PDB file of N, CA and C in Angstrom:
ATOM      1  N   UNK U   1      81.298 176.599 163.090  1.00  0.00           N
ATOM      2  CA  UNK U   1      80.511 176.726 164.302  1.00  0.00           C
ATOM      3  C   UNK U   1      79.544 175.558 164.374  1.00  0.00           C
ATOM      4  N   UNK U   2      79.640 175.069 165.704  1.00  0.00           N
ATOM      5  CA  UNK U   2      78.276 173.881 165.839  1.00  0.00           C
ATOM      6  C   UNK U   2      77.553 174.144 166.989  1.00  0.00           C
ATOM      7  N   UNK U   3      76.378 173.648 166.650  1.00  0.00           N
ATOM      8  CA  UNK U   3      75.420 173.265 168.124  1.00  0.00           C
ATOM      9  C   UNK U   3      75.488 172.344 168.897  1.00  0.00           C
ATOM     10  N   UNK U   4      75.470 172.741 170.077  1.00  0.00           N
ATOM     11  CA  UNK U   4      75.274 171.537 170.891  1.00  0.00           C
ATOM     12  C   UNK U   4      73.349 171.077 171.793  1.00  0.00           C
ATOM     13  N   UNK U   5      73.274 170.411 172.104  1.00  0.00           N
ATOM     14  CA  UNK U   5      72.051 170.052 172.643  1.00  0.00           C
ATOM     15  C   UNK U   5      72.247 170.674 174.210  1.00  0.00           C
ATOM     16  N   UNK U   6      71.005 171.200 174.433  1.00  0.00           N
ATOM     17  CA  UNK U   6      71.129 171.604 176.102  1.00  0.00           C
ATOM     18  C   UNK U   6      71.315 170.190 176.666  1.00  0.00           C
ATOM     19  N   UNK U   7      71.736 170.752 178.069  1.00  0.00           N
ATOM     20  CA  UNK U   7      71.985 169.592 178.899  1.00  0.00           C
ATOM     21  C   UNK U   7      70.744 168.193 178.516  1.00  0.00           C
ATOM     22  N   UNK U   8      70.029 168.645 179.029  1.00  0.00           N
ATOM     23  CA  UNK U   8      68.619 167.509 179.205  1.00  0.00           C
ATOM     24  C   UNK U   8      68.220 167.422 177.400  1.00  0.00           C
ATOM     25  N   UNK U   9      68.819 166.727 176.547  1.00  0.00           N
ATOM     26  CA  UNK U   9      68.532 167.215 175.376  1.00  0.00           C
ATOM     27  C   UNK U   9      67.396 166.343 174.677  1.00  0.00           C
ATOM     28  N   UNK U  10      66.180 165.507 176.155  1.00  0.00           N
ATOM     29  CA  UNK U  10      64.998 164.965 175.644  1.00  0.00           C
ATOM     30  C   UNK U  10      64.254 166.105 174.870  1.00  0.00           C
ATOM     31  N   UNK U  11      63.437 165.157 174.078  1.00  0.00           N
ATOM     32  CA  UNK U  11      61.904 166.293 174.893  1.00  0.00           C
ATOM     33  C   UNK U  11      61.636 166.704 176.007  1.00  0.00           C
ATOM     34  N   UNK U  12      61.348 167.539 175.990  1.00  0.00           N
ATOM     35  CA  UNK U  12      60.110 168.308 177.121  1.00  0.00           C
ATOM     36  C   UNK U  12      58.909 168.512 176.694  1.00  0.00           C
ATOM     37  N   UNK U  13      57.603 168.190 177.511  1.00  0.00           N
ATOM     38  CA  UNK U  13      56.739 168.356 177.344  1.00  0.00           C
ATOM     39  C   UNK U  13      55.874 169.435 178.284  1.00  0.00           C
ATOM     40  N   UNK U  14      55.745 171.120 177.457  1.00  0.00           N
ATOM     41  CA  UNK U  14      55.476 172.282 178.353  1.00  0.00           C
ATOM     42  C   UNK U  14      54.324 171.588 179.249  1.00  0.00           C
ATOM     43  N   UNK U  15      54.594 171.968 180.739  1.00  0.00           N
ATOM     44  CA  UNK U  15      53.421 171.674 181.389  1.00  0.00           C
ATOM     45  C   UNK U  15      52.437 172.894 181.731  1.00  0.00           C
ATOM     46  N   UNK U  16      52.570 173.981 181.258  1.00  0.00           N
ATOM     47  CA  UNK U  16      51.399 175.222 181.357  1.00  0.00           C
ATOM     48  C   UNK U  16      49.956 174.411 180.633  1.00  0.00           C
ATOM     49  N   UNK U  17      50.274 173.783 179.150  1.00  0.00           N
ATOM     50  CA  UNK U  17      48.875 174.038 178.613  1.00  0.00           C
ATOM     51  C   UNK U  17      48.003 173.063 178.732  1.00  0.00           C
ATOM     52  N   UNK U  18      48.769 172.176 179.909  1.00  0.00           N
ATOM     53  CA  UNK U  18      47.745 171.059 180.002  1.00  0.00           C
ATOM     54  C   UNK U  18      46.938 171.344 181.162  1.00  0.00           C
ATOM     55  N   UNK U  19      47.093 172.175 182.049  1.00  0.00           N
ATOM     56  CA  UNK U  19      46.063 172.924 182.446  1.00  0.00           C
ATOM     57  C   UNK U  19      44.665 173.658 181.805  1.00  0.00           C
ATOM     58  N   UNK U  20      44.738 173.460 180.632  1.00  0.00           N
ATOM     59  CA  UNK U  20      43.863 173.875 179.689  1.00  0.00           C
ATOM     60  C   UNK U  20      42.643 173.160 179.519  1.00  0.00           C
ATOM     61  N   UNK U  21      41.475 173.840 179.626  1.00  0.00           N
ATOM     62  CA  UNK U  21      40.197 172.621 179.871  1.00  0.00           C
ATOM     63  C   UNK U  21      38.903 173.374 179.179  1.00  0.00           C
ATOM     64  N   UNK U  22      39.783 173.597 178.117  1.00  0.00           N
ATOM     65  CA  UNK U  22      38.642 174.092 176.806  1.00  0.00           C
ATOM     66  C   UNK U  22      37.915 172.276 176.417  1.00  0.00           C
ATOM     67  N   UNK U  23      37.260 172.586 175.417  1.00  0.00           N
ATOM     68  CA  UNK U  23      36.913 171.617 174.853  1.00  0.00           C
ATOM     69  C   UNK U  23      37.444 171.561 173.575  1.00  0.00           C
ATOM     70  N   UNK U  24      38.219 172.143 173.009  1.00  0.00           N
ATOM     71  CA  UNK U  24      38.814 171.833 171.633  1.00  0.00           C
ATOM     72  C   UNK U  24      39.611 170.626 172.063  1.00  0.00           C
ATOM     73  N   UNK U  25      39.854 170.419 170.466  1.00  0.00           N
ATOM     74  CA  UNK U  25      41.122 169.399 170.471  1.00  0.00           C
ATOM     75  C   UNK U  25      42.553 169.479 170.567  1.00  0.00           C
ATOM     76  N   UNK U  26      43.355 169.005 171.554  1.00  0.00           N
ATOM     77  CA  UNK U  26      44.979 169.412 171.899  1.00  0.00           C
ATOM     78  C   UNK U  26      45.487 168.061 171.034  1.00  0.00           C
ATOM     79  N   UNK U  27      46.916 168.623 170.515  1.00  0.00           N
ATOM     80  CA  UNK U  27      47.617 167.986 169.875  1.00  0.00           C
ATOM     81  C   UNK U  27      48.615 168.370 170.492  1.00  0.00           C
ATOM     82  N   UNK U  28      50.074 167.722 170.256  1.00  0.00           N
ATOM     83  CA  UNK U  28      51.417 167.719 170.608  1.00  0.00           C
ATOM     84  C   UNK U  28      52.370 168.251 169.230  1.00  0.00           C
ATOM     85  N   UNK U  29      52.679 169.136 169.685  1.00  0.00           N
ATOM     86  CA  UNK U  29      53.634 169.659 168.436  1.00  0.00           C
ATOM     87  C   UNK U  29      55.414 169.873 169.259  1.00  0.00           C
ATOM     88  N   UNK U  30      55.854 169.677 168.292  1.00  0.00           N
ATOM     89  CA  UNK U  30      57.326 169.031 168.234  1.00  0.00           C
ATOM     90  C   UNK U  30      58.416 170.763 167.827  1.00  0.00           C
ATOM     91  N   UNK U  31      59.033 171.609 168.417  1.00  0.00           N
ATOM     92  CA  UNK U  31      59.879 172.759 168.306  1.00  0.00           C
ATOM     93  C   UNK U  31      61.453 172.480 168.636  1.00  0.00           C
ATOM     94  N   UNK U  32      61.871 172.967 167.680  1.00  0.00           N
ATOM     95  CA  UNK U  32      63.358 172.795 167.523  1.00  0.00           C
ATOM     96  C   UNK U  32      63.261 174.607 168.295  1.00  0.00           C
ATOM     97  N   UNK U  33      63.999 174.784 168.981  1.00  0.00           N
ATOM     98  CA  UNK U  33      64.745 176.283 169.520  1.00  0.00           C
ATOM     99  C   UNK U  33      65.938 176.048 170.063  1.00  0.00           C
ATOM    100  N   UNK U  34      66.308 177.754 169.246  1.00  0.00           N
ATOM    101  CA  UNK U  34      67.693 178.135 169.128  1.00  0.00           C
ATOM    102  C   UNK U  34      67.963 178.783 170.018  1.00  0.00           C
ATOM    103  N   UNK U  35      68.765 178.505 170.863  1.00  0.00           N
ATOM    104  CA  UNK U  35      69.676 179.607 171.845  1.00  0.00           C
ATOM    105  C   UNK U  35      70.734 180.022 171.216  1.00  0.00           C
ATOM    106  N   UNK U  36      71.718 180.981 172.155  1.00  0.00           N
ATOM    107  CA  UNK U  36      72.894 181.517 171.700  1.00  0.00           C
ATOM    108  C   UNK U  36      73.774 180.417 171.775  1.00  0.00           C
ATOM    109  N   UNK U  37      73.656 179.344 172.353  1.00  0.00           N
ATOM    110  CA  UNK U  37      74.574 178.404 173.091  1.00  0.00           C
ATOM    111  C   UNK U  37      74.706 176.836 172.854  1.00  0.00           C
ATOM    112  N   UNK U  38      72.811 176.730 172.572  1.00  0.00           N
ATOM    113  CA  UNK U  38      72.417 175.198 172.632  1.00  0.00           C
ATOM    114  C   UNK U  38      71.426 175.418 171.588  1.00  0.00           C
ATOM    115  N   UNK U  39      70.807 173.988 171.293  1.00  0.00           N
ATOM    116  CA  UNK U  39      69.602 173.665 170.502  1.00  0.00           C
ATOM    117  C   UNK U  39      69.149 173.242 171.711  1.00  0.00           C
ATOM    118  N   UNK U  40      67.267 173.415 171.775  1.00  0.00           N
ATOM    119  CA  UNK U  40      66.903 172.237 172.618  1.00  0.00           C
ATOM    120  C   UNK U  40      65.353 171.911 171.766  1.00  0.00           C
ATOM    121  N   UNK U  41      65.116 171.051 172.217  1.00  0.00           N
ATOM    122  CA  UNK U  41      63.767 170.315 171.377  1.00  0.00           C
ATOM    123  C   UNK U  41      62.882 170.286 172.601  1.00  0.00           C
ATOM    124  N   UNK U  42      61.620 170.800 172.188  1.00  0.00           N
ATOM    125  CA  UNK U  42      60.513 171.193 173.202  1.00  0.00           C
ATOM    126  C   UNK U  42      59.088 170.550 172.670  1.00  0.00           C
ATOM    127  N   UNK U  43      58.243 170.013 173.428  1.00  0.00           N
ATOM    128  CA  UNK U  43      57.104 169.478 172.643  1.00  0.00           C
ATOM    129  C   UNK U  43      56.076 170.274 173.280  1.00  0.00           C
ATOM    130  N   UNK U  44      55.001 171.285 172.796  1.00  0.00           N
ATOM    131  CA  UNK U  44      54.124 171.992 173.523  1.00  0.00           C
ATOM    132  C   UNK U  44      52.378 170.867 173.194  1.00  0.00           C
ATOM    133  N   UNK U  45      51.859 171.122 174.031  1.00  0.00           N
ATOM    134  CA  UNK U  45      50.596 170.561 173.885  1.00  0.00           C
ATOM    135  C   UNK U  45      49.489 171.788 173.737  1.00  0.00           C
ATOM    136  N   UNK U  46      49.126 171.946 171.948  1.00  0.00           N
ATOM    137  CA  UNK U  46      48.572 173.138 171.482  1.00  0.00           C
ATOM    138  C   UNK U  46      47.399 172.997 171.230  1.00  0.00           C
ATOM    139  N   UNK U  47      46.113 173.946 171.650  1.00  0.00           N
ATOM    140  CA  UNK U  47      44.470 173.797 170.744  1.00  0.00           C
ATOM    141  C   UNK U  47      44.582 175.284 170.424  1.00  0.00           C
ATOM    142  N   UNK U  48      43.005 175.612 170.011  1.00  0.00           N
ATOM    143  CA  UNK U  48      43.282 177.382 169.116  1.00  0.00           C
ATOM    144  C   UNK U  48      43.007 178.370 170.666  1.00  0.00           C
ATOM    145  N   UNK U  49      42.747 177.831 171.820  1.00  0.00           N
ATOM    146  CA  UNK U  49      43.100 178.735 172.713  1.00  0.00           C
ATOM    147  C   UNK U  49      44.635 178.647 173.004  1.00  0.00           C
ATOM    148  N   UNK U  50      45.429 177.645 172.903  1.00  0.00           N
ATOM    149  CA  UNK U  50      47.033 178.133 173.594  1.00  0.00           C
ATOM    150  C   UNK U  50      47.631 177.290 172.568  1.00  0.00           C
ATOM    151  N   UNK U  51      47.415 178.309 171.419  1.00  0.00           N
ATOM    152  CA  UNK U  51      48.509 178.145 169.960  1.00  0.00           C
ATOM    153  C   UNK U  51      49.922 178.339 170.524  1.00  0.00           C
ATOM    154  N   UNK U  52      50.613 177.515 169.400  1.00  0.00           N
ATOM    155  CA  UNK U  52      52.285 177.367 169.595  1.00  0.00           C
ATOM    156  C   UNK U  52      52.500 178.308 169.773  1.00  0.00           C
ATOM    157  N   UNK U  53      52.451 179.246 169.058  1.00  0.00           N
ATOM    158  CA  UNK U  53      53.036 180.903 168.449  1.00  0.00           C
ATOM    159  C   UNK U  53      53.020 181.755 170.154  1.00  0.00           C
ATOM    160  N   UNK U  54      51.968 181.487 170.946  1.00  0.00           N
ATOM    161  CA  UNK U  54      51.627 182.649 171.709  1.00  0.00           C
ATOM    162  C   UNK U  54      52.572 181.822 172.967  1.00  0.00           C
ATOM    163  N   UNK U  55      52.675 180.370 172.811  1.00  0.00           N
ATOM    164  CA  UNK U  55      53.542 179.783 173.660  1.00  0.00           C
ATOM    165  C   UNK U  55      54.817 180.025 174.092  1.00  0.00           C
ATOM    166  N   UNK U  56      54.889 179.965 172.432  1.00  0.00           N
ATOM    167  CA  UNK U  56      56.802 180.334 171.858  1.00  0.00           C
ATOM    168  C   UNK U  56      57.216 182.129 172.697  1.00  0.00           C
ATOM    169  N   UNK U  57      56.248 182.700 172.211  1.00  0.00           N
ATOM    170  CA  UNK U  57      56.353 184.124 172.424  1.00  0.00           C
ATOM    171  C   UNK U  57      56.363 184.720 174.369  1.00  0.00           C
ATOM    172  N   UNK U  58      55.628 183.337 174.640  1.00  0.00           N
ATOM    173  CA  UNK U  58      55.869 183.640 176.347  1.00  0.00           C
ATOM    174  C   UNK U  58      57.119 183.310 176.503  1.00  0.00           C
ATOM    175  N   UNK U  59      57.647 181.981 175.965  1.00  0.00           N
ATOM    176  CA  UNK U  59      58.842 181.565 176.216  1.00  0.00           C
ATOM    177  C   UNK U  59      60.173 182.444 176.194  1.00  0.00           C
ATOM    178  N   UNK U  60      59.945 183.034 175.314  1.00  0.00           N
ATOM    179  CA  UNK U  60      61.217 184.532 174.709  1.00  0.00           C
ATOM    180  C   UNK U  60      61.882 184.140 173.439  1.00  0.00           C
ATOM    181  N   UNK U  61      60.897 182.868 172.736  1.00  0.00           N
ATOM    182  CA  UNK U  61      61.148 182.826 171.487  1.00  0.00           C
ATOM    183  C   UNK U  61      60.386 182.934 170.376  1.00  0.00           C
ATOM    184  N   UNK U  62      60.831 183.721 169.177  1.00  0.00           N
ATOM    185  CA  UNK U  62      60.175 183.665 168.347  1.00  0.00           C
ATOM    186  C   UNK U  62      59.984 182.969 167.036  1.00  0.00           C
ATOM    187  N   UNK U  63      58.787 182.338 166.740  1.00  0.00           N
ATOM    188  CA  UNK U  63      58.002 181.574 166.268  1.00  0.00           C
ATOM    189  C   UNK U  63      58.560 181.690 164.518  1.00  0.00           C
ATOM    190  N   UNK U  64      59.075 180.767 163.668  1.00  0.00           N
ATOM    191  CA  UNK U  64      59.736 180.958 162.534  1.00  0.00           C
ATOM    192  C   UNK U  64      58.443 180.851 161.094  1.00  0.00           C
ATOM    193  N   UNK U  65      57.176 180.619 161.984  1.00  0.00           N
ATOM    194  CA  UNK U  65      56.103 180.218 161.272  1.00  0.00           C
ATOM    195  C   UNK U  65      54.782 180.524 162.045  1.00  0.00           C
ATOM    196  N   UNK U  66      53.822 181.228 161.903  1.00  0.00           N
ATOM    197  CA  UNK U  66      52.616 181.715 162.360  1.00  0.00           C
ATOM    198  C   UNK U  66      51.704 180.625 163.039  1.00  0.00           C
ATOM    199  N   UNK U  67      51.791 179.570 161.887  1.00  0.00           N
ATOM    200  CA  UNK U  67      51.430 177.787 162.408  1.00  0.00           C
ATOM    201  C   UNK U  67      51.770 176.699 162.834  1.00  0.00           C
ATOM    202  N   UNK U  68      51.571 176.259 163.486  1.00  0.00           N
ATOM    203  CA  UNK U  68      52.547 174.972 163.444  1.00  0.00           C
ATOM    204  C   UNK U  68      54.023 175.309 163.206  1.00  0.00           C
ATOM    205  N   UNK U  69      54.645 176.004 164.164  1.00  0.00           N
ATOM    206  CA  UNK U  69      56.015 176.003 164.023  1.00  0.00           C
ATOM    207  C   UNK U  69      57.098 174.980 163.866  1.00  0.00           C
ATOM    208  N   UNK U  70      57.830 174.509 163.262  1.00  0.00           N
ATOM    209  CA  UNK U  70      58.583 174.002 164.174  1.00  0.00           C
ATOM    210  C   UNK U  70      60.037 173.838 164.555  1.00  0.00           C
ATOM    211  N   UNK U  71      60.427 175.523 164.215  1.00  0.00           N
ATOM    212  CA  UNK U  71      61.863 175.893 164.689  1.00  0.00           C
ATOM    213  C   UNK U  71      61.332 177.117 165.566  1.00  0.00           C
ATOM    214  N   UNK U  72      61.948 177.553 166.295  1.00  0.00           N
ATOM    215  CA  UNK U  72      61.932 179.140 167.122  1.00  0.00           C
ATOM    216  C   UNK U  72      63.154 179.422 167.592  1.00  0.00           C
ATOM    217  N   UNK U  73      63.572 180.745 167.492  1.00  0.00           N
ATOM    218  CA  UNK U  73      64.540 181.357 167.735  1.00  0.00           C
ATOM    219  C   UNK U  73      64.582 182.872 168.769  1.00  0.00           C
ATOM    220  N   UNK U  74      65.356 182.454 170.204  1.00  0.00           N
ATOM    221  CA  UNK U  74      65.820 183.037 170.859  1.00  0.00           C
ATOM    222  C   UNK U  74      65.620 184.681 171.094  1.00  0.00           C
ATOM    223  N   UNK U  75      64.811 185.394 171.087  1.00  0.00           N
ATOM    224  CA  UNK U  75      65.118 187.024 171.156  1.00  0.00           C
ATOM    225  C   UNK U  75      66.224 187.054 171.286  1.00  0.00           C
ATOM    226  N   UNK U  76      67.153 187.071 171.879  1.00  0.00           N
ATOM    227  CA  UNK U  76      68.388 187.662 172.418  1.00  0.00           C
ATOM    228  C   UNK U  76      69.119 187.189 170.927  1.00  0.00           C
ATOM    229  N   UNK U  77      68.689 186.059 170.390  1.00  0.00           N
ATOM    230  CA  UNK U  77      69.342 185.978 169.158  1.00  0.00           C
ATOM    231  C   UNK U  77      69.408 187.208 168.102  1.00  0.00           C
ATOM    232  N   UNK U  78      67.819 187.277 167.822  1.00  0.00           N
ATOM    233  CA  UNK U  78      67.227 188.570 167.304  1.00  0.00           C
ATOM    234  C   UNK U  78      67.608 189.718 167.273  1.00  0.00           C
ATOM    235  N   UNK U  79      67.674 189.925 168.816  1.00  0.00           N
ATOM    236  CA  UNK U  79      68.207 191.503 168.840  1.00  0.00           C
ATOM    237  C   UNK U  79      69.608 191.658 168.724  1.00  0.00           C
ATOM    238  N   UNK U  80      70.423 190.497 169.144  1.00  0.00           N
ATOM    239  CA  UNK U  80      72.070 190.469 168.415  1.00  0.00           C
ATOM    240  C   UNK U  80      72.128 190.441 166.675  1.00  0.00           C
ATOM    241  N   UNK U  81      71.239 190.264 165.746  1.00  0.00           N
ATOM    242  CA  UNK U  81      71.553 190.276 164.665  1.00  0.00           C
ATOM    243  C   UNK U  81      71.034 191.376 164.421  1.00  0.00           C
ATOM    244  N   UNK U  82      69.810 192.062 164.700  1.00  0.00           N
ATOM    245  CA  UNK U  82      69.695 193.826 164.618  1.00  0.00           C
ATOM    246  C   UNK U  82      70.721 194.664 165.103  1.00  0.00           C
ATOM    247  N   UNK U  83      71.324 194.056 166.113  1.00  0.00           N
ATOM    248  CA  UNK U  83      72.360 195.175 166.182  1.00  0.00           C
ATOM    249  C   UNK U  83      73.357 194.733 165.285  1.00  0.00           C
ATOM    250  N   UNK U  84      74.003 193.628 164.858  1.00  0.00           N
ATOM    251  CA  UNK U  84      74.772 193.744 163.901  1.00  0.00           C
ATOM    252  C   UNK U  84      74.526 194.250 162.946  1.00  0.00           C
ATOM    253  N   UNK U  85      73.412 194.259 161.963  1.00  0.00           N
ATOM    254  CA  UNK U  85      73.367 194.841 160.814  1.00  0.00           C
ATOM    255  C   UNK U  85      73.202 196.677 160.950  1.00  0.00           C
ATOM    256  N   UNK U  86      72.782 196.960 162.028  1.00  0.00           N
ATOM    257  CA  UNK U  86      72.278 198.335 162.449  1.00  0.00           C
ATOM    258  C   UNK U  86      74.030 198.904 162.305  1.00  0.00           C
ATOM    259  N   UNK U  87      75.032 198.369 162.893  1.00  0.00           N
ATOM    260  CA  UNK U  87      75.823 198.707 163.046  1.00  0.00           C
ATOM    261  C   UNK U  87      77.316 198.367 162.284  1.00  0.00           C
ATOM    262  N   UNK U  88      76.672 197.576 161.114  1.00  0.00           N
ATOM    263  CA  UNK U  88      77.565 197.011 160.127  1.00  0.00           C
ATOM    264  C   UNK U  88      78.287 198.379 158.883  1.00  0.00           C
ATOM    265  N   UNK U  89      79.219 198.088 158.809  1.00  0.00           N
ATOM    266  CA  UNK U  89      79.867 199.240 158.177  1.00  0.00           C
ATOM    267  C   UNK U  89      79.702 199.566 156.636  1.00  0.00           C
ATOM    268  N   UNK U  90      79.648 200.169 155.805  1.00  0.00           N
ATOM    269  CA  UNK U  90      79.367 200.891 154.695  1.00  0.00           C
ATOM    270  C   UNK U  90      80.432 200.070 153.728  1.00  0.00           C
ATOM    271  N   UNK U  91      81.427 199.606 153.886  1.00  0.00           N
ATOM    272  CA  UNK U  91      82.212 198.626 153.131  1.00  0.00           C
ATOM    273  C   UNK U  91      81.779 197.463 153.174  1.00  0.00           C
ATOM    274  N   UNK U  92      80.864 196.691 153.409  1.00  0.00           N
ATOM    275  CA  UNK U  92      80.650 195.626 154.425  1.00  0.00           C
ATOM    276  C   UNK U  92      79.765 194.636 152.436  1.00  0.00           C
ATOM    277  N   UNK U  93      79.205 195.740 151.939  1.00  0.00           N
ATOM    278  CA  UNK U  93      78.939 195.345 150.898  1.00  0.00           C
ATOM    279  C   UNK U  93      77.286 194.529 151.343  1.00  0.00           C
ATOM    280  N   UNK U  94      76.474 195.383 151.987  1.00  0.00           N
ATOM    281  CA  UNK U  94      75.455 195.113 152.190  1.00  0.00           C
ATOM    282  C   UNK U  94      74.586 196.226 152.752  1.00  0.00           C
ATOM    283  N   UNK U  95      75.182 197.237 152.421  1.00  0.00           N
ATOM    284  CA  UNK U  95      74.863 198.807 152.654  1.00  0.00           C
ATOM    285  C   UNK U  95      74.050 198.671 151.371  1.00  0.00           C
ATOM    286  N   UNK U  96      73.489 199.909 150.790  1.00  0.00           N
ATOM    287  CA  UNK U  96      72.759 200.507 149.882  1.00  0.00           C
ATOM    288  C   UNK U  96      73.515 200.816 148.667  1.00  0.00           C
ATOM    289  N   UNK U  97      72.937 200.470 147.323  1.00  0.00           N
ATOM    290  CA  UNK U  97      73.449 200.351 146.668  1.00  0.00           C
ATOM    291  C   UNK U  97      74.245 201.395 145.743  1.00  0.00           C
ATOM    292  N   UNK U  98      75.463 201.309 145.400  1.00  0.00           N
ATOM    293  CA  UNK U  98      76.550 202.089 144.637  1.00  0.00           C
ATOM    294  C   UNK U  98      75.401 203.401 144.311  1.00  0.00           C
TER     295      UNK U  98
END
């Protein structure tokens, strides 16, 4: 199995948080996210009011690291691998042990 890059497979640079007019300091942080389909690479512009994490989490992905992320992965990914294991069979050799 391979990935491919979404169409537009620049950066992007989210434009929500540059609306942001705290006085902290914004930095540019760099996210690899996983779809079911594609990789795409996203650059968010983060201070401690609009952390990556709460970014990622609007987005519908979740954050692989509390800080400074810099992979995130897909819900829909998520909830396809809960249901696989939820529903993985008793031979499967990852059931409970003998």
């Amino acid at each position: 199995m391979s990935f491919q890059w979404g169409q537009d497979a620049g950066d992007k640079v989210d434009p929500a948080p540059s609306l942001c007019t705290c006085n902290e300091k914004h930095h540019v942080l760099r996210v690899v996210c996983v779809h079911m389909e594609y990789l795409e690479c996203v650059q968010l512009v983060i201070c401690k009011r609009n952390p990556a994490a709460a970014q990622l989490v609007h987005r519908g992905l979740f954050p692989c690291a509390p800080l400074s992320p810099t992979l995130a992965v897909n819900m829909d990914i998520l909830e396809f691998a809960l249901e696989l294991f939820v529903h993985m069979g008793p031979m499967s050799g990852h059931g409970r042990p003998p």
